[in-house]
Short mmCIF file of C-alpha atoms in Angstrom, two decimals:
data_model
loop_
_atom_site.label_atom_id
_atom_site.label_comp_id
_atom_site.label_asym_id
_atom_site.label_seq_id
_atom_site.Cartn_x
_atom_site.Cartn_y
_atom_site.Cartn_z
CA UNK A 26 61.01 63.02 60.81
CA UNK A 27 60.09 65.51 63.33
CA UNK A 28 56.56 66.57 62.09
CA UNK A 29 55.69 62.33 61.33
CA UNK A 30 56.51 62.15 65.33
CA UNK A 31 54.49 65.08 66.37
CA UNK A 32 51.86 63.56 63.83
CA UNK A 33 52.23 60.20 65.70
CA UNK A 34 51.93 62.00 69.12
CA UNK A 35 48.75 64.27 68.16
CA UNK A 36 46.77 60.93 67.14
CA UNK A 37 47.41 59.52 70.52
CA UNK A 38 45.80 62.42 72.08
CA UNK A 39 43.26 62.01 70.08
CA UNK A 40 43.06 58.47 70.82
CA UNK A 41 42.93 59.33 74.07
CA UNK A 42 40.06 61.66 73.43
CA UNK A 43 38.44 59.16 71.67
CA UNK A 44 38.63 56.76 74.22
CA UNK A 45 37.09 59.13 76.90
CA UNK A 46 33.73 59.99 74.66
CA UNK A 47 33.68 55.90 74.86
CA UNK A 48 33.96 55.14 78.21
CA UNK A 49 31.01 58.24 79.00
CA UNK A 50 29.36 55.92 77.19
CA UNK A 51 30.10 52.77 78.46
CA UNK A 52 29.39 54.88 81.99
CA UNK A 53 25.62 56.11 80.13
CA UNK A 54 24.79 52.58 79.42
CA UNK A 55 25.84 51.32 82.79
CA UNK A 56 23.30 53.50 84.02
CA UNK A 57 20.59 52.84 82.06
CA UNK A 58 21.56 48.90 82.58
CA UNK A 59 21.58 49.54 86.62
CA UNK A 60 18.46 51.73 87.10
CA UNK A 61 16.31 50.58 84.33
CA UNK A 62 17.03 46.56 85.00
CA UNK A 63 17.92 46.80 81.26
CA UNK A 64 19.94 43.13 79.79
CA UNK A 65 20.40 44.49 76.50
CA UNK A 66 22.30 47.38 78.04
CA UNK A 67 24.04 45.44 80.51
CA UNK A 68 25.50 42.65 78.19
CA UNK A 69 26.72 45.78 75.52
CA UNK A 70 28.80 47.70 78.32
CA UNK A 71 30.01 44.10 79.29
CA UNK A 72 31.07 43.18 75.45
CA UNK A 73 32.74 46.84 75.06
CA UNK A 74 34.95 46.85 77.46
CA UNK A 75 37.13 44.15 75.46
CA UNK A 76 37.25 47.19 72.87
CA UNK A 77 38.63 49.77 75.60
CA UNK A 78 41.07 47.35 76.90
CA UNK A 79 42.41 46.70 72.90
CA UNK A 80 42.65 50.11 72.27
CA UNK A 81 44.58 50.81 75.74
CA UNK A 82 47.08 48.04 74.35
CA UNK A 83 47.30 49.99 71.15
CA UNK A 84 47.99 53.31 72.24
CA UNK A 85 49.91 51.95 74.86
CA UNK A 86 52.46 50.69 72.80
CA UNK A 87 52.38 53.74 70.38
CA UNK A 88 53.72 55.54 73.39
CA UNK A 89 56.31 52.89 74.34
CA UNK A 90 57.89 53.46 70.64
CA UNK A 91 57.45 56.92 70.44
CA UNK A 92 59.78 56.72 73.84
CA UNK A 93 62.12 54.71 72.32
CA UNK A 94 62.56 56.13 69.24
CA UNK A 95 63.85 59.93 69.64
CA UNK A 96 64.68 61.36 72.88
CA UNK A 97 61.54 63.34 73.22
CA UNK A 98 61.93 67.23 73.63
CA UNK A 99 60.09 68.14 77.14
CA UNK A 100 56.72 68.99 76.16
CA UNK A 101 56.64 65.84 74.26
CA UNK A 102 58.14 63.88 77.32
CA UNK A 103 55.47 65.08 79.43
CA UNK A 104 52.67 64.23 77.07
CA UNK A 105 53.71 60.74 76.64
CA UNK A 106 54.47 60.26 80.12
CA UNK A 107 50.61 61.44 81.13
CA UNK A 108 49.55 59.87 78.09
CA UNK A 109 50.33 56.43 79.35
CA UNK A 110 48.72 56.84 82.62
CA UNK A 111 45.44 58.25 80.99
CA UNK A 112 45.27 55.43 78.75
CA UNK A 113 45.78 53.41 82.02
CA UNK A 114 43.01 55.68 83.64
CA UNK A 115 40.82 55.05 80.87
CA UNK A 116 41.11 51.40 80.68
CA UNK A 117 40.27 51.52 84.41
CA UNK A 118 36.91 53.60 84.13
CA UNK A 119 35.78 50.94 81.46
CA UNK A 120 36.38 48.01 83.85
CA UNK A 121 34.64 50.01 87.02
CA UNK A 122 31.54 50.77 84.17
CA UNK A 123 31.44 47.27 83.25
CA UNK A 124 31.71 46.28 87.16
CA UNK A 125 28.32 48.34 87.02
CA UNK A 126 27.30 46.67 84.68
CA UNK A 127 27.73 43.43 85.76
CA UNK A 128 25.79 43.82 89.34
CA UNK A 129 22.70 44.87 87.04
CA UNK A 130 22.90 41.79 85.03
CA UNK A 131 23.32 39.60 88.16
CA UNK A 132 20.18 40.74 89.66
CA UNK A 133 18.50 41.15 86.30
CA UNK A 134 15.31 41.08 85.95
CA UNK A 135 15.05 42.60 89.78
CA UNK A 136 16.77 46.47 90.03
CA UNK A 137 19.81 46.15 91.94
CA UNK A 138 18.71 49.77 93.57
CA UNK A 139 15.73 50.51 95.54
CA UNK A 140 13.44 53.25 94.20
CA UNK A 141 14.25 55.72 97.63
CA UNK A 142 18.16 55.55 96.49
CA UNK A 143 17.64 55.70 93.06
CA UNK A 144 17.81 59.12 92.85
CA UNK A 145 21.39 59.71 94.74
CA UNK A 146 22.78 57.21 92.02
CA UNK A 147 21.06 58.84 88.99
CA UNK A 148 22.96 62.01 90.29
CA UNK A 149 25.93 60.48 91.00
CA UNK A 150 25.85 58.67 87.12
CA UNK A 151 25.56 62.26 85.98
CA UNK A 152 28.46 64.00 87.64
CA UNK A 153 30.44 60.91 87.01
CA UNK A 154 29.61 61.25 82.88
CA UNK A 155 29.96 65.09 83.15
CA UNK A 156 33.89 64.54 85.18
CA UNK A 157 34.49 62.11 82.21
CA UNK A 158 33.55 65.00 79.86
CA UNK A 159 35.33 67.66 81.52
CA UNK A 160 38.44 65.26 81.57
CA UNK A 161 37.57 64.40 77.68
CA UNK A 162 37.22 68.32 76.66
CA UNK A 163 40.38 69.53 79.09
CA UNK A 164 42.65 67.30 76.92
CA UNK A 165 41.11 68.09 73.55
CA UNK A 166 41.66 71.76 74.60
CA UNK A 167 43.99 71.91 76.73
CA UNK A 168 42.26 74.14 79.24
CA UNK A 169 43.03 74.26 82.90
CA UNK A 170 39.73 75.43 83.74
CA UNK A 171 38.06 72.81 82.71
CA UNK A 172 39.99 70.58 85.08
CA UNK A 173 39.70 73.41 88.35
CA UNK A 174 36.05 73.10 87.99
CA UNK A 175 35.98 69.67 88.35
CA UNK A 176 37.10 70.35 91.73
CA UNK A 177 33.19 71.05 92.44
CA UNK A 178 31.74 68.30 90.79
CA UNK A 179 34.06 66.02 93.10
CA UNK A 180 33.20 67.38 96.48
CA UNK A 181 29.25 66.75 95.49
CA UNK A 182 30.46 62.94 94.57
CA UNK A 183 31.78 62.80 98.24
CA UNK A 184 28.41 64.22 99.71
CA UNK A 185 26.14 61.93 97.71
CA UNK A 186 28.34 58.96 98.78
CA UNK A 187 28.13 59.91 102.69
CA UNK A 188 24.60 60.33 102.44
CA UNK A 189 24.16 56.51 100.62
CA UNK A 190 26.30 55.57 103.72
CA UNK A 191 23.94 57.64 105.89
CA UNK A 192 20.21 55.95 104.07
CA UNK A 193 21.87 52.45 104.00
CA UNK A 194 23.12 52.09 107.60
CA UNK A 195 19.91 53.84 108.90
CA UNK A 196 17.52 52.14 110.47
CA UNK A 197 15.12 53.18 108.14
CA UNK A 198 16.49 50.75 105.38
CA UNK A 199 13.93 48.29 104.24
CA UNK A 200 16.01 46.54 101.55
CA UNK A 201 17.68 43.94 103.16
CA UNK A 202 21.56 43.24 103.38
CA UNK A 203 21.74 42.30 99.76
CA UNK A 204 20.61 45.85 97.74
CA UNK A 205 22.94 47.58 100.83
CA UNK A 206 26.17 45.52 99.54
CA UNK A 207 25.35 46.00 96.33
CA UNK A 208 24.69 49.97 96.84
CA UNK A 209 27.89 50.10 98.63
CA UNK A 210 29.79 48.75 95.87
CA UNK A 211 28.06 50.55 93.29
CA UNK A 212 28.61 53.65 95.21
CA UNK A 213 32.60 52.87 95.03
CA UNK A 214 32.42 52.06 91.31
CA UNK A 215 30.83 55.31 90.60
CA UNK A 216 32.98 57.54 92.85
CA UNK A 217 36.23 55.60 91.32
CA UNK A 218 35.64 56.98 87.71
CA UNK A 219 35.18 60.16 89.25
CA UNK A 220 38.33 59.85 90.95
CA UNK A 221 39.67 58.81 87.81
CA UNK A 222 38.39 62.00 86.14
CA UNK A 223 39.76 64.46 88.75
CA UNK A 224 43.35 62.65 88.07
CA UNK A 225 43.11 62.99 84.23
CA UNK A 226 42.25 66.74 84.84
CA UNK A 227 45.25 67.18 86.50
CA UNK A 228 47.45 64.58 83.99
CA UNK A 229 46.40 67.34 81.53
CA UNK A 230 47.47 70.38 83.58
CA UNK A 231 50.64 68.44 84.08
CA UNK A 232 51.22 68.65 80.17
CA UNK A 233 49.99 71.72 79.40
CA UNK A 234 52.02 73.96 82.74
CA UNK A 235 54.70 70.65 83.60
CA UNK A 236 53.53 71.06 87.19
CA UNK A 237 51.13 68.72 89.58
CA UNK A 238 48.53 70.77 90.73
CA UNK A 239 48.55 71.32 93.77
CA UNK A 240 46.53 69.09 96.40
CA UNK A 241 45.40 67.22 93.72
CA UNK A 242 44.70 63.47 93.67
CA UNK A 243 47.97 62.95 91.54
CA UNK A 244 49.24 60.22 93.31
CA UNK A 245 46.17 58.09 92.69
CA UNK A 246 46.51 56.18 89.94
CA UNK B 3 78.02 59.75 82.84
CA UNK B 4 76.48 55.97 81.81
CA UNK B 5 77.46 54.64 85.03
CA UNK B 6 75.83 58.07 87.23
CA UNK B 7 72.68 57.13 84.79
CA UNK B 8 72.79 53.37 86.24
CA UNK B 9 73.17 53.86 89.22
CA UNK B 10 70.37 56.49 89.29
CA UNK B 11 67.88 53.59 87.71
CA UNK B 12 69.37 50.73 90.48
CA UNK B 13 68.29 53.42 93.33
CA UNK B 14 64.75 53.49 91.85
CA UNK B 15 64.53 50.08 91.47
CA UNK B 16 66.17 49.65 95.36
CA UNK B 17 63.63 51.97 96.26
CA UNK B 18 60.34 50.40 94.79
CA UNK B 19 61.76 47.39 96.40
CA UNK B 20 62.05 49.15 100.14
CA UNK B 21 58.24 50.99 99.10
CA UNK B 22 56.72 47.13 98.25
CA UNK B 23 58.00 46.29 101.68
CA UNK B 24 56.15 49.23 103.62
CA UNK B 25 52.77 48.08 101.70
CA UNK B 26 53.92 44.90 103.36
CA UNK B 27 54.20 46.53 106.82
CA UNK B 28 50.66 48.73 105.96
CA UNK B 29 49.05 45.69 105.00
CA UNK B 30 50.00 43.68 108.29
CA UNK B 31 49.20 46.82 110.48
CA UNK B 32 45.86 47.33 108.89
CA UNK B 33 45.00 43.75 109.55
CA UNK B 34 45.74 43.53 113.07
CA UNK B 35 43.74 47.28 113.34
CA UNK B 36 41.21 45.48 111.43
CA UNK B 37 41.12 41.95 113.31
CA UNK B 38 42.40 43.20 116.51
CA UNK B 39 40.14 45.72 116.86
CA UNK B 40 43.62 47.67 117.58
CA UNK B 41 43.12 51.62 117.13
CA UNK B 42 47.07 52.77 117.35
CA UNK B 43 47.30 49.73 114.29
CA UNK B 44 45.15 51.98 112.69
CA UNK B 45 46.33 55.14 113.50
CA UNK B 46 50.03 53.87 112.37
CA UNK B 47 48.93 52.78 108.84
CA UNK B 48 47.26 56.46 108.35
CA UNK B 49 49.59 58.17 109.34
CA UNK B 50 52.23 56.60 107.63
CA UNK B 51 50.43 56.37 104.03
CA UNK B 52 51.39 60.14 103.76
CA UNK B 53 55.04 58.75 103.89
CA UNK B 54 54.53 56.55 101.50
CA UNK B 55 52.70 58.97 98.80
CA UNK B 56 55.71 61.14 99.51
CA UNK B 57 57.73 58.58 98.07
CA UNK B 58 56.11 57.79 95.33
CA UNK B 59 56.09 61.43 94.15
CA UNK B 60 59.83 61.60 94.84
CA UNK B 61 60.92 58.31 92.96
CA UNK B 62 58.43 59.22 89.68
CA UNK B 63 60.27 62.69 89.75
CA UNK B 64 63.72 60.70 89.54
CA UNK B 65 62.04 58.57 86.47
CA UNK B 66 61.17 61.80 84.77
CA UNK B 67 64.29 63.43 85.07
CA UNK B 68 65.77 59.96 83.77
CA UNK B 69 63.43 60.29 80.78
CA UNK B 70 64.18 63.96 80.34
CA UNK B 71 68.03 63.31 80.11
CA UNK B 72 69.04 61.34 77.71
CA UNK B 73 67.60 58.52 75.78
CA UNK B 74 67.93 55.45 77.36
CA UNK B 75 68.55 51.92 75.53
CA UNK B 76 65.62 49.58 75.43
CA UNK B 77 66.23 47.63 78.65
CA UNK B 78 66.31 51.30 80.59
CA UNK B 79 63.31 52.39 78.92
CA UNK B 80 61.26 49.49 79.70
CA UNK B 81 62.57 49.40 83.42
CA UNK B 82 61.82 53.19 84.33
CA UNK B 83 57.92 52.85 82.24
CA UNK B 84 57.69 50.36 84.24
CA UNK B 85 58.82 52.10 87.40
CA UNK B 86 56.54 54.83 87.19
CA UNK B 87 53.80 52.39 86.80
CA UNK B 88 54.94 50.48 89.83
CA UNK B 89 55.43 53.42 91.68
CA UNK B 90 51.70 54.01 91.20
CA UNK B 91 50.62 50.46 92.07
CA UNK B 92 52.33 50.94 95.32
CA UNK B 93 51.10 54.21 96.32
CA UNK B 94 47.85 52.78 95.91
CA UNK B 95 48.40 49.46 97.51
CA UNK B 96 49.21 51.85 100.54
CA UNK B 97 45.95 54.22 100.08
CA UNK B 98 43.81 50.49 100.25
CA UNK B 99 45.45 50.05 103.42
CA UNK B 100 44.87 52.70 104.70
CA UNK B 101 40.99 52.41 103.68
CA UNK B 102 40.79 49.03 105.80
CA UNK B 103 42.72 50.97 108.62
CA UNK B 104 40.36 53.96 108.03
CA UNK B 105 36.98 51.28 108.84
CA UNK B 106 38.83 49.51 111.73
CA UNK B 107 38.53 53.10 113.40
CA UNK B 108 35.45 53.92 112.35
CA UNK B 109 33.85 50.96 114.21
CA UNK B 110 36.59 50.82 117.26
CA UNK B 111 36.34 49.55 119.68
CA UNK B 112 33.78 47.43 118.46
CA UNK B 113 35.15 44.78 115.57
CA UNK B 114 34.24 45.70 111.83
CA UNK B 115 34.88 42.19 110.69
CA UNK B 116 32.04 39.35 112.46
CA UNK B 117 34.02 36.47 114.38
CA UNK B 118 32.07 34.28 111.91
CA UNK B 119 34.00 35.68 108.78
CA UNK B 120 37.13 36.65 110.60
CA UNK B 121 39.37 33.22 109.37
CA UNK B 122 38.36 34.34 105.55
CA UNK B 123 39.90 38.17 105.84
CA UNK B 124 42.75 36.41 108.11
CA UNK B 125 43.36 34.61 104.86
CA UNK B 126 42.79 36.89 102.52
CA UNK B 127 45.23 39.34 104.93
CA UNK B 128 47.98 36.47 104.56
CA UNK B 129 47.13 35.96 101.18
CA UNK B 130 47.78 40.16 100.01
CA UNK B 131 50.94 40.52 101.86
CA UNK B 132 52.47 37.40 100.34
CA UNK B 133 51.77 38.89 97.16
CA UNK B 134 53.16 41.91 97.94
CA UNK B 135 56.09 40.18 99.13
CA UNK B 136 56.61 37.74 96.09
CA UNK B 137 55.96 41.06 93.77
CA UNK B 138 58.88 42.80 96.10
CA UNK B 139 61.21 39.74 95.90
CA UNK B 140 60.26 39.59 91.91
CA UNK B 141 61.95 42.79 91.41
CA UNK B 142 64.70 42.56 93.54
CA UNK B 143 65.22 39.15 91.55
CA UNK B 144 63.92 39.72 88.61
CA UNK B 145 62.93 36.00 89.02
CA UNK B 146 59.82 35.54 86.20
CA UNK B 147 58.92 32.15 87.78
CA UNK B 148 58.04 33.98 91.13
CA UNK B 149 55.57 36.30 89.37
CA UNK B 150 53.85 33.30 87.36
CA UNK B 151 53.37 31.27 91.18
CA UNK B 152 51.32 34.68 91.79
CA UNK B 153 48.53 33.45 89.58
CA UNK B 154 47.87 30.60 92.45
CA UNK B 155 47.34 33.18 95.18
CA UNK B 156 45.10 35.05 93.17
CA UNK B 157 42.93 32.49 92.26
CA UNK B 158 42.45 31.71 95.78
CA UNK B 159 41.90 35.45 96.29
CA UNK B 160 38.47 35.22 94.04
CA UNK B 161 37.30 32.02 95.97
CA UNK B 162 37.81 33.37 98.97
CA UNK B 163 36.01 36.79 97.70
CA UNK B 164 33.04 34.52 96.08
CA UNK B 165 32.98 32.65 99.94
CA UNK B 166 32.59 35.75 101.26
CA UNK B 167 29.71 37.05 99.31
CA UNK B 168 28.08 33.74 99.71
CA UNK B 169 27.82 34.74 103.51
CA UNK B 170 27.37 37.71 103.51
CA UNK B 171 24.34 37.52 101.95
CA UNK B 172 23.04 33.94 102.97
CA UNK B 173 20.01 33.88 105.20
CA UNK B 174 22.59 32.43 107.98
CA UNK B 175 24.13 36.32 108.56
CA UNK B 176 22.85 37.82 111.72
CA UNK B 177 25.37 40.70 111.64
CA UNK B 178 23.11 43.17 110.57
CA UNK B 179 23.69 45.72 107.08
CA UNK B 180 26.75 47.55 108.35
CA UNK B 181 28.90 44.35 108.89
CA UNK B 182 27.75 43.58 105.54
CA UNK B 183 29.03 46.94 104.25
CA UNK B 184 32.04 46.63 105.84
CA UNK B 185 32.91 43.31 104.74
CA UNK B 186 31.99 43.89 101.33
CA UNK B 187 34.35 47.25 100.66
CA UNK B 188 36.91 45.92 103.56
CA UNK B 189 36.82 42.66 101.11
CA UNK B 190 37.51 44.81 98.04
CA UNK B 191 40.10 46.49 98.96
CA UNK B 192 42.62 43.25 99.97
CA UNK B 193 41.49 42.04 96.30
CA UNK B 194 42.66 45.22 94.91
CA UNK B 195 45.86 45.20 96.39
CA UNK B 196 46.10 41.52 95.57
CA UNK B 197 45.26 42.96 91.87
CA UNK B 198 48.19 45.41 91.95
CA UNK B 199 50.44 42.76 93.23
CA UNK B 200 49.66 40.15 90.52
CA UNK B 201 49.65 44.26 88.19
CA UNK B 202 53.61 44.19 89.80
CA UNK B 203 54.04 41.18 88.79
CA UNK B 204 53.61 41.25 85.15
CA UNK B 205 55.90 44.63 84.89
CA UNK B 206 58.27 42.83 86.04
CA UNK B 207 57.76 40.31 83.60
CA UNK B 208 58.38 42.93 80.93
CA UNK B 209 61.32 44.70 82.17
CA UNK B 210 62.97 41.21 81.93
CA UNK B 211 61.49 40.02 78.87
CA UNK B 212 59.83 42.84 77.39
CA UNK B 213 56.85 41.02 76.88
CA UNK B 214 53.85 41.62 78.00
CA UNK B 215 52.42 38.36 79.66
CA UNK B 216 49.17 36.33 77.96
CA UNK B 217 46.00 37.03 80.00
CA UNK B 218 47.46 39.03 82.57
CA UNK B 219 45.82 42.25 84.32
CA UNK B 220 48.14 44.09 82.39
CA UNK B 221 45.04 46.55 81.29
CA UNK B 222 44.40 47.29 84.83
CA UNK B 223 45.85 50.26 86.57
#
């Protein structure tokens, strides 16, 4: 009984691992979908989230009836307990990459970003996929580091979104009120799953040490 | 013992109730900061969002230890994953007001929010903390009927969002780009709370019936 529940408990982790290598993807193809003006891209990220959202439901309830069903010793309780709020995490990044998504399509076959700010979200897209990764790898391993360096990552996600602020209230913006709403939102979307990222980091600390790091974001969910 | 353990679960309960009706307060406050042009508004709802994470972190300890001690029957379970969830949703609810607080004092003393637009964030204002309030009264209730009139509300929510965007970006807006910013995020974030209201909602919904609703937000953390 005890190893089919520790069984049961070590394929939601990997669930949950699973689930992050998809929504770096579903975060890639957003991307490609908002800088390239790319349909095919767009509608995919759009379809896929239904997927994430399914498997959140799944592993969801795994975690509800491994709750219910033996008092959980309290490394287990801890795992399930930050299980459930990565899953929620997850789901979350998926809808903020489709969100991307979607502003692509609706200006499709026009780019939603003008060519000087492109490169500020191409940057951004990568930190966000590479905080997704470290989140992804920190749970698979269960290494603290991972999450600390994150840290970094972050703080460069805060200056690139100051500086969009900075080029799209300047009065050297050419692009019309449109591209600056949409830039602002896109700007959120991206820094959310980063934020999102930073709190899985420390969901994984949580297990691992059963403290909140310090500081930390952890009462972001 | 039994009776310690529920009354320990009724004071986290009683005290999601009291944190859904600070949101309430934050929400109003950051309105007026936001409508009023009011900078102590703003200042209030900032300052007191620090109170509000510090509840949040002290009422999901309580539903840990809970967890931790001894296995609680199905209704408990339910009510305390759904607590920590809620807890969450609230903290958050509190960190959007405190955005829209947070771009009321940016722009002071001049208005963020265009006279033009001003009746659709008075609405939407109105709109978010009756939410919040029918999610508060919900739990306090556990009435499943209020939760389900919730829907309503947020349907006018996305009209009022689409109406927004529809000026914003007509040819009829003189307000310049950073109006247009503003709006846009400062229209986000009341739909986000509205989100975690209608979010509130549906756990109640399953710590009555332990179902989780049809086509709710339930995915969305």
């Amino acid at each position: 009984m005890r190893e089919t529940y520790h069984e049961a408990l070590s394929k939601v982790v990997d669930d949950l691992v699973s689930m992050t290598n998809r929504v770096q993807t579903a975060v890639d193809g957003a991307t490609v979908a908002l800088l390239d003006a790319d349909l095919t891209a767009a509608e995919k990220v759009i379809s896929e989230d239904a997927d994430l959202d399914r498997l959140h439901d799944d592993v969801e309830n795994r975690c509800f009836v491994l709750l219910a069903r033996q008092s959980p010793v309290a490394g287990e309780l801890r795992t399930i307990v930050a299980a459930l709020r990565m899953v929620a995490d997850l789901a979350r990044m998926g809808d903020l990459a489709a969100h991307i998504a979607k502003i692509a399509r609706m200006r499709y076959p026009k780019h939603a970003v003008p060519e000087s700010i492109e490169p500020n979200f191409q940057r951004m897209a990568v930190l966000a996929t590479e905080m997704t990764e470290i989140a992804g790898r920190t749970l698979r391993e269960r290494n603290i580091l991972d999450a600390e360096k994150m840290a970094d990552d972050d703080e460069e996600m805060d200056t690139l979104r100051t500086m969009q602020f900075t080029e799209l209230l300047g009065d050297e913006w050419a692009h019309g009120v449109q591209a600056a709403v949409d830039c602002a939102l896109l700007g959120r979307y991206y820094e959310r799953i980063a934020d999102h990222a930073v709190i899985m980091g420390s969901r994984v600390i949580y297990i691992v040490t059963g403290l909140h790091p310090e500081g930390d974001n952890w009462s972001i969910a």
